[in-house]
Amino acid sequence: MNIELVPLQVRGDERGGLIALEEEKNLPFKIRRVYYLIDTKPGVKRGFHAHKELRQLAVAVRGECTFLLDDGSCRREIKLHDPAQGLLLTGLVWREMFDFSEDCVLMVLADQLYDEADYIRNYDEFINIVNLQKEQK
Ligand code: T46
């Protein structure tokens, strides 16, 4: 699965911490977009899609949430709860996010602008595309 948990170096001093994300240094892509998920209501599940091309790094800068990741062969749950840890999402990976704490701020850095055409929002279509890719390899 094209998923990596990336440790992010905490800088700073006695006043407090600071984490810097720099494209092509601790991020393997150029940042074209930043968005953040806030005020996710209790019990709500988000996501339910994959991306065709988009590469992203997700960081729970406050609070916590859980990702269910599925590459068509295996499924994995990853809890994000540490601003010093980034979840790198590349390749064809179906994602669902849930168990958001009330205070959760999930920041996502992306290598492309928002484009609905890059989303695969139907699970059966996702599996078909995964299988097609396997055949082409
Ligand atoms: C992802 C997970 C982790 C925009 O207008 N611009 C944007 O950049 C984004 C990301 C969304 N939107 C609009 C589209 C919808 O009307 O914001 C609304 C909520 O988006 P969506 O339902 O896609 O949000 P999530 O939380 O299901 O998924 C988001 C990202 O879309 C997705 O790329 O990987 O977070």
XYZ file of C-alpha atoms in Angstrom, residues 34-108:
75
model
C -3.672 23.367 1.634
C -7.039 22.659 3.214
C -8.179 21.608 6.647
C -11.107 19.673 8.015
C -12.681 21.311 11.047
C -15.767 20.888 13.241
C -16.483 17.354 12.030
C -19.606 16.333 13.908
C -19.556 13.372 16.333
C -20.121 10.015 14.645
C -19.630 11.439 11.163
C -17.590 9.552 8.564
C -15.922 11.459 5.748
C -13.982 10.576 2.633
C -15.346 7.487 0.857
C -13.268 8.113 -2.218
C -9.870 7.560 -3.829
C -7.825 9.861 -6.020
C -6.524 9.075 -9.486
C -3.366 11.179 -9.323
C -3.405 13.429 -6.257
C -0.616 13.168 -3.684
C -1.326 14.447 -0.199
C 0.094 14.669 3.291
C -2.434 14.699 6.154
C -1.564 15.923 9.627
C -3.827 16.046 12.686
C -2.520 19.407 13.902
C -4.992 19.236 16.799
C -7.011 16.354 18.202
C -7.288 13.016 16.488
C -9.080 11.016 13.811
C -8.759 7.607 12.181
C -8.204 6.759 8.513
C -9.353 3.506 6.982
C -7.150 2.908 3.944
C -7.860 0.318 1.285
C -5.756 -0.336 -1.828
C -8.092 -3.004 -3.192
C -6.005 -5.832 -1.700
C -5.650 -4.909 1.943
C -7.238 -2.576 4.443
C -5.467 -0.723 7.199
C -6.560 1.654 9.950
C -4.287 4.480 11.016
C -5.020 6.835 13.873
C -3.593 10.337 13.513
C -3.128 12.059 16.850
C 0.285 13.692 16.650
C 1.106 16.969 14.875
C 4.627 15.606 14.452
C 3.397 12.764 12.248
C 2.216 13.060 8.637
C 0.265 10.502 6.654
C 1.487 10.426 3.078
C -1.257 9.377 0.685
C -0.174 8.522 -2.838
C -1.450 6.155 -5.489
C -4.844 4.519 -5.682
C -6.066 4.313 -2.103
C -9.669 4.342 -0.963
C -10.016 6.355 2.249
C -12.611 6.803 4.919
C -12.091 9.014 7.969
C -13.942 8.713 11.254
C -13.656 8.962 15.039
C -12.865 12.664 14.823
C -12.354 14.208 18.226
C -14.400 17.375 18.746
C -11.277 19.523 18.544
C -9.788 17.777 15.519
C -8.158 19.957 12.886
C -6.944 17.744 10.043
C -4.660 19.703 7.755
C -3.962 18.339 4.282
